[in-house]
Amino acid sequence: MSKIMQCTIDKNIEKFKDISLKQTFECGQCFRWNIQPDESYIGVVEEYVIKAVETEKKIIFTGIKNDEDRNVDKISDKVKSINKAECSEFPEYSSNNENFENFIINYFDLKNDYGKFQSELIRKNPTDKYLKESIEYGKGIRLLNQNLWEMIISFIISANNNIPRIKGIIEKLSKKYGNEIILEGKKYYTFPKLEDLKDVTIEEYRELGAGFRDKRLYKTVNQIISKEVDINKIYNYENTQKIQEELLKLSGVGPKVADCILLFSNLKRLDVFPVDVWVRRVMNDLYIHNNDENKVNKKEILDLANKKFGEIQGLAQQYLFYWRREKES
DNA sequence: GTCCAGGGAATCA
DNA sequence: TGATTCCATGGA
């Protein structure tokens, strides 16, 4: 029988005080978390469906795991009862399952002190009021430790695409090839494993709406299956550039996608600076001031980021990206 | 109808 | 090497 798992983050703890679900889930790093009518978030992560509820004082995660048991109605009812009004019945900063707690700690990167990261960025750029503003704006962001394989496929889909559509394609992919989990009577689907996609054809990717990315997905799946690129071995590489080179062998993985994989997966390399249209725009607006943002040299952006933000430039990128994008809308 | 989206690969200069 | 062009799709 499926078990309900819970874990609570206490926002009274200094390190956790700024954490924001909205900022973390809507800063563009993940595609499978969706806001609910009650302002909670529900997401599929690995084999879990997780409901996250945030209040002023804490964040409560409730997870249910797929164990091939379809008779989960009673459990679903229990989950349903966890809402803002009732969450006070749960003890502060605790969990009923050690594995789930460790899973959450790892996934939300809770061992890293983002306050320290932020101070470090400001210390390095004491007169940069825009950076300071962007950090203040996105201080609740945590860089998730997401599944490497899922990030590879997801960011191949992201190429020249918009976030709602990326999410739609990933959802269809999961529905067709992933496993079903039921929460509150609603069906969710885990992200397909490598083996689940081994026989998928180019045409079938096209049917999901992947467009011209169909061939890239097909090729990459086969490159990983054949171990032309061994994604398990990647974890053994010490330096970031070496991993970059390995990822770049995959079809549909260029410099920007490789950097996103490095930054948002559990490889968790902060010393990368993914440059997309938004980052080029914000870096040009703030620091470079070229008349045509499309003609800003990428190396110039990377050199500047390296100089200003150093080893944690990936986090700075995320603050600037989120700040600039949200301001637009 | 046109433009754009968390770009990459192929092609050209 | 560096710049241009093409690539599906759906929403604004």
Short mmCIF file of C-alpha atoms (C1' of nucleotides) in Angstrom, two decimals:
data_model
loop_
_atom_site.label_atom_id
_atom_site.label_comp_id
_atom_site.label_asym_id
_atom_site.label_seq_id
_atom_site.Cartn_x
_atom_site.Cartn_y
_atom_site.Cartn_z
CA MET A 1 0.00 0.00 0.00
CA SER A 2 1.23 3.46 -0.85
CA LYS A 3 2.53 5.45 2.01
CA ILE A 4 2.03 9.11 2.64
CA MET A 5 5.20 10.96 3.44
CA GLN A 6 5.58 14.38 4.95
CA CYS A 7 8.39 16.78 5.59
CA THR A 8 8.40 20.32 6.90
CA ILE A 9 10.84 23.14 6.46
CA ASP A 10 10.85 25.66 9.27
CA LYS A 11 11.30 29.17 7.88
CA ASN A 12 12.28 30.44 11.31
CA ILE A 13 15.62 28.86 10.67
CA GLU A 14 17.90 31.60 9.31
CA LYS A 15 19.10 29.58 6.35
CA PHE A 16 15.54 28.85 5.20
CA LYS A 17 13.85 32.15 5.93
CA ASP A 18 13.73 33.43 2.36
CA ILE A 19 12.81 30.24 0.55
CA SER A 20 9.96 30.83 -1.88
CA LEU A 21 8.09 28.13 -3.75
CA LYS A 22 6.90 30.58 -6.35
CA GLN A 23 10.39 31.85 -7.09
CA THR A 24 11.92 28.39 -7.05
CA PHE A 25 9.32 26.80 -9.32
CA GLU A 26 8.77 29.74 -11.67
CA CYS A 27 12.32 30.85 -12.32
CA GLY A 28 12.60 28.60 -15.36
CA GLN A 29 14.70 25.76 -13.99
CA CYS A 30 11.94 23.14 -13.80
CA PHE A 31 8.97 22.19 -15.93
CA ARG A 32 6.86 19.82 -13.87
CA TRP A 33 5.64 21.95 -10.97
CA ASN A 34 2.27 23.65 -11.35
CA ILE A 35 0.50 26.12 -9.14
CA GLN A 36 -2.91 25.04 -7.83
CA PRO A 37 -6.06 27.08 -7.23
CA ASP A 38 -5.21 27.22 -3.49
CA GLU A 39 -1.72 28.52 -4.38
CA SER A 40 -0.01 25.31 -3.38
CA TYR A 41 2.24 23.61 -5.93
CA ILE A 42 2.08 20.05 -7.19
CA GLY A 43 4.99 18.47 -8.99
CA VAL A 44 6.28 15.12 -10.16
CA VAL A 45 9.81 14.41 -9.04
CA GLU A 46 11.48 11.05 -9.65
CA GLU A 47 8.92 8.48 -8.42
CA TYR A 48 7.02 10.94 -6.25
CA VAL A 49 4.12 13.25 -6.72
CA ILE A 50 4.65 16.04 -4.24
CA LYS A 51 2.32 18.70 -2.97
CA ALA A 52 4.05 21.72 -1.48
CA VAL A 53 2.22 24.16 0.76
CA GLU A 54 3.87 27.38 1.88
CA THR A 55 2.87 29.60 4.76
CA GLU A 56 4.62 32.47 6.42
CA LYS A 57 6.36 30.17 8.88
CA LYS A 58 6.94 26.94 7.03
CA ILE A 59 6.76 24.83 3.95
CA ILE A 60 5.13 21.42 4.08
CA PHE A 61 5.85 18.75 1.52
CA THR A 62 3.55 15.80 1.15
CA GLY A 63 4.70 13.01 -1.09
CA ILE A 64 3.17 9.89 -2.50
CA LYS A 65 5.20 7.29 -4.28
CA ASN A 66 4.26 5.00 -7.08
CA ASP A 67 4.39 1.41 -5.89
CA GLU A 68 2.08 -0.17 -8.44
CA ASP A 69 -0.80 0.10 -5.99
CA ARG A 70 -3.76 1.64 -7.73
CA ASN A 71 -6.01 1.54 -4.68
CA VAL A 72 -4.91 4.79 -3.14
CA ASP A 73 -8.18 6.63 -2.67
CA LYS A 74 -8.00 6.67 1.11
CA ILE A 75 -4.53 8.08 1.02
CA SER A 76 -5.56 10.70 -1.47
CA ASP A 77 -8.22 11.89 0.95
CA LYS A 78 -5.59 12.33 3.60
CA VAL A 79 -3.42 14.40 1.34
CA LYS A 80 -6.36 16.53 0.44
CA SER A 81 -6.73 17.61 4.04
CA ILE A 82 -3.34 19.28 4.04
CA ASN A 83 -3.99 22.88 3.24
CA LYS A 84 -3.01 26.24 4.57
CA ALA A 85 -5.65 26.32 7.27
CA GLU A 86 -4.88 22.91 8.64
CA CYS A 87 -1.16 22.68 8.37
CA SER A 88 -0.72 23.80 11.97
CA GLU A 89 -1.49 20.24 13.06
CA PHE A 90 1.89 19.20 11.76
CA PRO A 91 4.93 19.61 13.97
CA GLU A 92 7.56 22.17 13.11
CA TYR A 93 10.49 21.10 11.02
CA SER A 94 9.94 17.41 11.00
CA SER A 95 9.11 14.45 8.87
CA ASN A 96 7.50 11.06 9.23
CA ASN A 97 9.93 9.42 6.87
CA GLU A 98 13.68 9.77 6.88
CA ASN A 99 14.11 8.81 3.24
CA PHE A 100 11.61 11.40 2.12
CA GLU A 101 13.20 14.04 4.31
CA ASN A 102 16.63 13.33 2.83
CA PHE A 103 15.10 13.37 -0.62
CA ILE A 104 13.62 16.83 -0.01
CA ILE A 105 16.82 18.17 1.55
CA ASN A 106 18.77 17.05 -1.47
CA TYR A 107 16.24 18.08 -4.12
CA PHE A 108 15.82 21.60 -2.74
CA ASP A 109 19.54 21.99 -2.14
CA LEU A 110 18.88 22.80 1.50
CA LYS A 111 22.43 22.08 2.62
CA ASN A 112 23.75 25.06 0.71
CA ASP A 113 23.46 28.43 2.39
CA TYR A 114 22.07 30.77 -0.24
CA GLY A 115 22.35 33.75 2.08
CA LYS A 116 26.10 33.25 1.99
CA PHE A 117 26.07 32.95 -1.78
CA GLN A 118 24.12 36.20 -2.00
CA SER A 119 26.48 38.03 0.34
CA GLU A 120 29.39 36.77 -1.70
CA LEU A 121 27.92 38.12 -4.93
CA ILE A 122 27.25 41.50 -3.33
CA ARG A 123 30.71 41.58 -1.74
CA LYS A 124 32.27 41.03 -5.15
CA ASN A 125 30.12 43.77 -6.69
CA PRO A 126 29.64 46.37 -3.95
CA THR A 127 28.51 49.16 -6.26
CA ASP A 128 26.27 47.07 -8.53
CA LYS A 129 22.78 48.18 -7.53
CA TYR A 130 21.11 46.17 -10.30
CA LEU A 131 22.64 42.92 -9.12
CA LYS A 132 21.57 43.76 -5.60
CA GLU A 133 18.05 44.46 -6.79
CA SER A 134 17.88 41.19 -8.73
CA ILE A 135 19.12 39.21 -5.72
CA GLU A 136 16.54 40.87 -3.48
CA TYR A 137 13.89 40.08 -6.08
CA GLY A 138 14.80 36.39 -6.38
CA LYS A 139 16.26 35.69 -2.96
CA GLY A 140 13.80 32.83 -2.45
CA ILE A 141 15.17 30.84 -5.36
CA ARG A 142 16.81 27.51 -4.63
CA LEU A 143 18.56 25.71 -7.47
CA LEU A 144 16.99 22.27 -7.53
CA ASN A 145 19.01 19.08 -7.79
CA GLN A 146 17.07 17.50 -10.60
CA ASN A 147 17.54 14.17 -12.34
CA LEU A 148 20.32 14.41 -14.92
CA TRP A 149 18.61 12.29 -17.57
CA GLU A 150 15.38 14.27 -17.21
CA MET A 151 17.24 17.56 -17.53
CA ILE A 152 19.00 16.39 -20.70
CA ILE A 153 15.72 15.52 -22.42
CA SER A 154 13.86 18.54 -21.04
CA PHE A 155 16.42 21.09 -22.15
CA ILE A 156 16.76 19.54 -25.60
CA ILE A 157 13.02 20.20 -25.88
CA SER A 158 13.54 23.76 -24.61
CA ALA A 159 15.53 24.84 -27.68
CA ASN A 160 13.90 27.80 -29.43
CA ASN A 161 10.72 27.10 -27.49
CA ASN A 162 8.60 28.77 -24.83
CA ILE A 163 8.04 27.52 -21.30
CA PRO A 164 4.31 26.68 -21.52
CA ARG A 165 4.92 24.64 -24.63
CA ILE A 166 8.01 22.94 -23.20
CA LYS A 167 5.92 21.91 -20.21
CA GLY A 168 3.18 20.62 -22.50
CA ILE A 169 5.53 18.44 -24.51
CA ILE A 170 7.18 17.01 -21.37
CA GLU A 171 3.73 16.33 -19.92
CA LYS A 172 2.67 14.41 -23.03
CA LEU A 173 5.94 12.50 -23.06
CA SER A 174 5.44 11.50 -19.41
CA LYS A 175 1.81 10.57 -19.91
CA LYS A 176 2.66 8.28 -22.80
CA TYR A 177 5.83 6.64 -21.50
CA GLY A 178 5.94 7.25 -17.73
CA ASN A 179 4.17 5.61 -14.79
CA GLU A 180 0.88 6.69 -13.36
CA ILE A 181 0.51 8.00 -9.81
CA ILE A 182 -2.78 9.17 -8.36
CA LEU A 183 -3.05 12.07 -5.96
CA GLU A 184 -6.35 13.52 -4.82
CA GLY A 185 -8.07 11.46 -7.47
CA LYS A 186 -5.99 13.04 -10.21
CA LYS A 187 -3.56 11.17 -12.39
CA TYR A 188 0.08 12.18 -12.63
CA TYR A 189 2.90 10.61 -14.60
CA THR A 190 6.54 10.10 -13.74
CA PHE A 191 9.16 11.20 -16.24
CA PRO A 192 10.00 8.19 -18.45
CA LYS A 193 13.22 6.35 -17.79
CA LEU A 194 15.85 5.76 -20.44
CA GLU A 195 14.55 2.23 -21.07
CA ASP A 196 11.03 3.57 -21.56
CA LEU A 197 12.18 5.61 -24.57
CA LYS A 198 14.50 3.09 -26.18
CA ASP A 199 12.03 2.08 -28.91
CA VAL A 200 10.37 5.45 -29.46
CA THR A 201 10.58 6.59 -33.08
CA ILE A 202 11.25 10.02 -34.52
CA GLU A 203 7.65 10.11 -35.72
CA GLU A 204 6.36 9.45 -32.21
CA TYR A 205 8.34 12.39 -30.83
CA ARG A 206 6.87 14.49 -33.59
CA GLU A 207 3.37 13.40 -32.57
CA LEU A 208 4.02 14.77 -29.09
CA GLY A 209 4.53 18.18 -30.66
CA ALA A 210 8.30 18.19 -30.31
CA GLY A 211 8.69 19.66 -33.78
CA PHE A 212 12.19 19.76 -35.26
CA ARG A 213 13.59 18.47 -31.98
CA ASP A 214 12.28 14.98 -32.80
CA LYS A 215 15.49 13.77 -34.44
CA ARG A 216 17.61 15.22 -31.65
CA LEU A 217 15.63 13.37 -28.98
CA TYR A 218 15.85 10.14 -30.93
CA LYS A 219 19.59 10.47 -31.45
CA THR A 220 20.37 11.45 -27.88
CA VAL A 221 18.38 8.55 -26.42
CA ASN A 222 20.38 6.18 -28.59
CA GLN A 223 23.69 7.87 -27.79
CA ILE A 224 22.98 7.32 -24.10
CA ILE A 225 21.73 3.75 -24.53
CA SER A 226 24.81 2.81 -26.55
CA LYS A 227 26.96 4.54 -23.91
CA GLU A 228 28.57 6.64 -26.59
CA VAL A 229 27.90 9.13 -23.81
CA ASP A 230 27.87 7.43 -20.43
CA ILE A 231 25.81 9.72 -18.22
CA ASN A 232 26.68 7.75 -15.09
CA LYS A 233 30.38 8.21 -15.66
CA ILE A 234 29.86 11.96 -15.98
CA TYR A 235 29.61 12.22 -12.19
CA ASN A 236 33.22 11.09 -11.88
CA TYR A 237 34.61 13.97 -13.85
CA GLU A 238 36.13 16.54 -11.59
CA ASN A 239 36.07 19.68 -13.69
CA THR A 240 33.07 21.32 -15.21
CA GLN A 241 34.55 21.81 -18.63
CA LYS A 242 35.17 18.09 -19.00
CA ILE A 243 31.50 17.38 -18.33
CA GLN A 244 30.51 20.15 -20.72
CA GLU A 245 32.50 18.52 -23.50
CA GLU A 246 30.82 15.21 -22.80
CA LEU A 247 27.30 16.70 -22.82
CA LEU A 248 28.02 18.58 -26.05
CA LYS A 249 28.41 15.24 -27.83
CA LEU A 250 24.68 14.69 -27.44
CA SER A 251 22.41 15.69 -30.31
CA GLY A 252 20.46 18.83 -29.50
CA VAL A 253 22.84 19.80 -26.71
CA GLY A 254 24.73 22.99 -27.49
CA PRO A 255 26.49 25.40 -25.13
CA LYS A 256 23.37 26.88 -23.58
CA VAL A 257 21.56 23.57 -23.06
CA ALA A 258 24.72 21.97 -21.64
CA ASP A 259 25.06 24.81 -19.12
CA CYS A 260 21.43 24.51 -18.06
CA ILE A 261 21.91 20.79 -17.49
CA LEU A 262 25.02 21.47 -15.41
CA LEU A 263 23.27 24.13 -13.35
CA PHE A 264 19.83 22.61 -12.81
CA SER A 265 20.60 18.89 -12.54
CA ASN A 266 22.17 17.15 -9.57
CA LEU A 267 25.54 17.80 -11.18
CA LYS A 268 24.94 21.22 -9.59
CA ARG A 269 27.77 23.18 -11.14
CA LEU A 270 27.45 26.85 -10.26
CA ASP A 271 30.44 27.85 -12.37
CA VAL A 272 28.49 28.02 -15.62
CA PHE A 273 26.57 30.91 -17.15
CA PRO A 274 23.85 29.82 -19.59
CA VAL A 275 23.37 32.55 -22.18
CA ASP A 276 19.95 32.74 -23.80
CA VAL A 277 18.05 35.67 -25.29
CA TRP A 278 17.02 36.96 -21.85
CA VAL A 279 20.46 36.77 -20.31
CA ARG A 280 22.00 38.42 -23.34
CA ARG A 281 19.36 41.14 -23.01
CA VAL A 282 19.86 41.79 -19.32
CA MET A 283 23.67 41.69 -19.51
CA ASN A 284 23.59 44.12 -22.42
CA ASP A 285 21.09 46.44 -20.73
CA LEU A 286 23.03 46.57 -17.46
CA TYR A 287 26.68 46.37 -18.40
CA ILE A 288 27.55 46.20 -22.08
CA HIS A 289 25.21 48.78 -23.68
CA ASN A 290 25.46 47.60 -27.27
CA ASN A 291 22.91 49.23 -29.61
CA ASP A 292 21.86 45.84 -30.95
CA GLU A 293 21.53 43.23 -28.21
CA ASN A 294 21.53 40.47 -30.79
CA LYS A 295 25.05 41.36 -31.81
CA VAL A 296 26.57 41.23 -28.35
CA ASN A 297 29.52 38.89 -28.41
CA LYS A 298 28.89 35.81 -26.30
CA LYS A 299 32.48 35.61 -25.14
CA GLU A 300 32.21 39.14 -23.88
CA ILE A 301 29.22 38.11 -21.74
CA LEU A 302 31.00 35.03 -20.41
CA ASP A 303 34.19 36.93 -19.57
CA LEU A 304 32.20 39.58 -17.75
CA ALA A 305 30.18 37.00 -15.81
CA ASN A 306 33.32 35.16 -14.86
CA LYS A 307 34.96 38.34 -13.63
CA LYS A 308 31.95 39.65 -11.72
CA PHE A 309 30.45 36.48 -10.30
CA GLY A 310 33.27 33.92 -10.33
CA GLU A 311 32.57 30.43 -9.05
CA ILE A 312 28.89 31.09 -8.39
CA GLN A 313 28.07 32.80 -11.68
CA GLY A 314 25.30 30.29 -12.39
CA LEU A 315 23.33 31.52 -9.41
CA ALA A 316 23.85 35.15 -10.44
CA GLN A 317 22.61 34.21 -13.89
CA GLN A 318 19.43 32.87 -12.36
CA TYR A 319 18.77 36.02 -10.31
CA LEU A 320 19.30 38.22 -13.36
CA PHE A 321 17.25 35.97 -15.64
CA TYR A 322 14.29 35.75 -13.26
CA TRP A 323 14.36 39.45 -12.44
CA ARG A 324 14.52 40.55 -16.07
CA ARG A 325 11.83 38.15 -17.25
CA GLU A 326 9.37 38.92 -14.49
CA LYS A 327 9.82 42.66 -15.00
CA GLU A 328 8.85 42.26 -18.65
CA SER A 329 5.42 40.80 -17.92
"C1'" DG B 1 -0.11 37.61 -41.29
"C1'" DT B 2 3.92 38.34 -38.29
"C1'" DC B 3 6.75 37.72 -34.42
"C1'" DC B 4 8.68 35.18 -30.76
"C1'" DA B 5 10.07 31.41 -27.63
"C1'" DG B 6 15.60 29.45 -21.74
"C1'" DG B 7 19.08 27.21 -29.52
"C1'" DG B 8 21.37 23.76 -32.32
"C1'" DA B 9 23.02 22.05 -36.60
"C1'" DA B 10 24.07 22.79 -41.17
"C1'" DT B 11 25.91 25.85 -44.29
"C1'" DC B 12 28.43 29.68 -45.85
"C1'" DA B 13 32.07 33.40 -45.79
"C1'" DT C 1 36.51 30.33 -36.39
"C1'" DG C 2 32.52 33.37 -37.02
"C1'" DA C 3 28.14 34.78 -38.97
"C1'" DT C 4 23.60 33.30 -41.32
"C1'" DT C 5 19.85 30.33 -42.18
"C1'" DC C 6 16.68 26.78 -41.31
"C1'" DC C 7 14.07 24.20 -38.32
"C1'" DA C 8 8.02 22.87 -36.06
"C1'" DT C 9 4.67 24.67 -33.28
"C1'" DG C 10 1.41 27.53 -30.85
"C1'" DG C 11 0.26 31.78 -28.59
"C1'" DA C 12 0.22 36.85 -28.67
#
